[in-house]
CSV table of C-alpha atoms in Angstrom, one decimal:
chain,number,residue,atom,x,y,z
J,187,MET,CA,0.0,0.0,0.0
J,188,LEU,CA,1.4,3.4,-1.0
J,189,ASP,CA,-0.1,6.6,0.4
J,190,GLU,CA,0.9,9.7,-1.6
J,191,PRO,CA,4.3,8.2,-2.5
J,192,THR,CA,5.5,11.2,-4.6
J,193,ASN,CA,4.6,13.9,-2.1
J,194,GLY,CA,7.6,16.1,-1.5
J,195,LEU,CA,9.9,14.3,-3.8
J,196,ASP,CA,12.2,16.0,-6.3
J,197,ASN,CA,11.9,15.1,-10.0
J,198,ASP,CA,14.7,12.5,-10.0
J,199,ALA,CA,13.4,10.6,-6.9
J,200,ARG,CA,9.8,10.7,-8.4
J,201,GLN,CA,11.1,9.3,-11.7
J,202,ARG,CA,13.0,6.6,-9.8
J,203,ILE,CA,9.8,5.4,-8.0
J,204,ILE,CA,7.9,5.4,-11.3
J,205,ASP,CA,10.7,3.3,-12.9
J,206,ILE,CA,10.6,0.8,-10.0
J,207,LEU,CA,6.9,0.5,-9.8
J,208,SER,CA,6.5,0.1,-13.6
J,209,GLY,CA,8.8,-2.9,-13.5
J,210,LEU,CA,7.0,-4.7,-10.7
J,211,SER,CA,4.3,-7.3,-11.3
J,212,THR,CA,3.0,-7.2,-7.8
J,213,ALA,CA,-0.5,-6.0,-6.8
J,214,ARG,CA,-0.6,-2.7,-4.9
J,215,ILE,CA,-3.0,0.0,-3.7
J,216,THR,CA,-1.8,3.5,-4.4
J,217,ILE,CA,-3.5,6.5,-2.9
J,218,SER,CA,-2.4,9.7,-4.7
J,219,HIS,CA,-3.6,13.0,-6.2
J,220,ASP,CA,-0.6,12.9,-8.6
J,221,TRP,CA,-2.5,11.9,-11.8
J,222,ASP,CA,0.6,11.8,-14.0
J,223,PHE,CA,2.2,9.4,-11.6
J,224,LEU,CA,-0.9,7.2,-11.4
J,225,ALA,CA,-1.2,7.1,-15.2
J,226,GLN,CA,2.4,5.8,-15.5
J,227,THR,CA,2.1,3.2,-12.7
J,228,SER,CA,-1.5,1.9,-12.6
J,229,ALA,CA,-3.7,-0.2,-14.8
J,230,GLU,CA,-7.0,0.1,-12.9
J,231,TYR,CA,-8.5,3.0,-11.2
J,232,LEU,CA,-11.1,3.2,-8.4
J,233,THR,CA,-12.7,6.1,-6.6
J,234,ILE,CA,-15.0,6.3,-3.6
J,235,LEU,CA,-18.5,7.3,-4.7
J,236,ASP,CA,-21.4,7.4,-2.2
J,237,GLY,CA,-19.2,5.5,0.3
J,238,ARG,CA,-18.4,2.6,-2.1
J,239,LEU,CA,-15.4,1.8,-4.3
J,240,THR,CA,-16.4,2.4,-7.9
J,241,SER,CA,-14.4,1.6,-11.1
J,242,CYS,CA,-13.5,4.8,-13.0
J,243,ALA,CA,-11.6,5.7,-16.1
J,244,PRO,CA,-8.3,7.6,-15.5
J,245,SER,CA,-8.1,11.2,-16.4
J,246,PHE,CA,-6.7,11.6,-19.9
J,247,ALA,CA,-4.3,14.5,-20.1
J,248,HIS,CA,-3.6,15.9,-23.5
J,249,ALA,CA,-2.3,19.0,-25.2
J,250,HIS,CA,-3.3,20.7,-28.4
J,251,MET,CA,-2.2,23.7,-30.4
J,252,HIS,CA,-4.6,26.5,-31.3
J,253,ALA,CA,-4.3,30.0,-32.6
J,254,HIS,CA,-5.3,33.2,-30.8
J,255,PRO,CA,-6.4,35.5,-33.6
J,256,LEU,CA,-6.5,38.5,-31.3
J,257,GLY,CA,-3.0,37.9,-29.9
J,258,ASN,CA,-2.7,38.3,-26.1
J,259,GLU,CA,-6.2,39.7,-25.6
J,260,PRO,CA,-7.8,38.1,-22.5
J,261,HIS,CA,-10.0,35.2,-23.4
J,262,GLU,CA,-11.5,31.9,-22.1
J,263,HIS,CA,-11.2,28.3,-23.3
């Protein structure tokens, strides 16, 4: 069981934990708010909904390019 394993770590130590966990075939429970870490080290995701464990899809982080025709004018996405 891992409870917030990346909390307070520098980037090198965080990457070392990711490398180690990614190479292990053992079952584990990880509690974390670090979604990037979870995406790299977990195959199944559960959340607590109405007091019960419920299967959920992971967040899908992505990036895309877009143009701002008005330059740096304030706007919303």
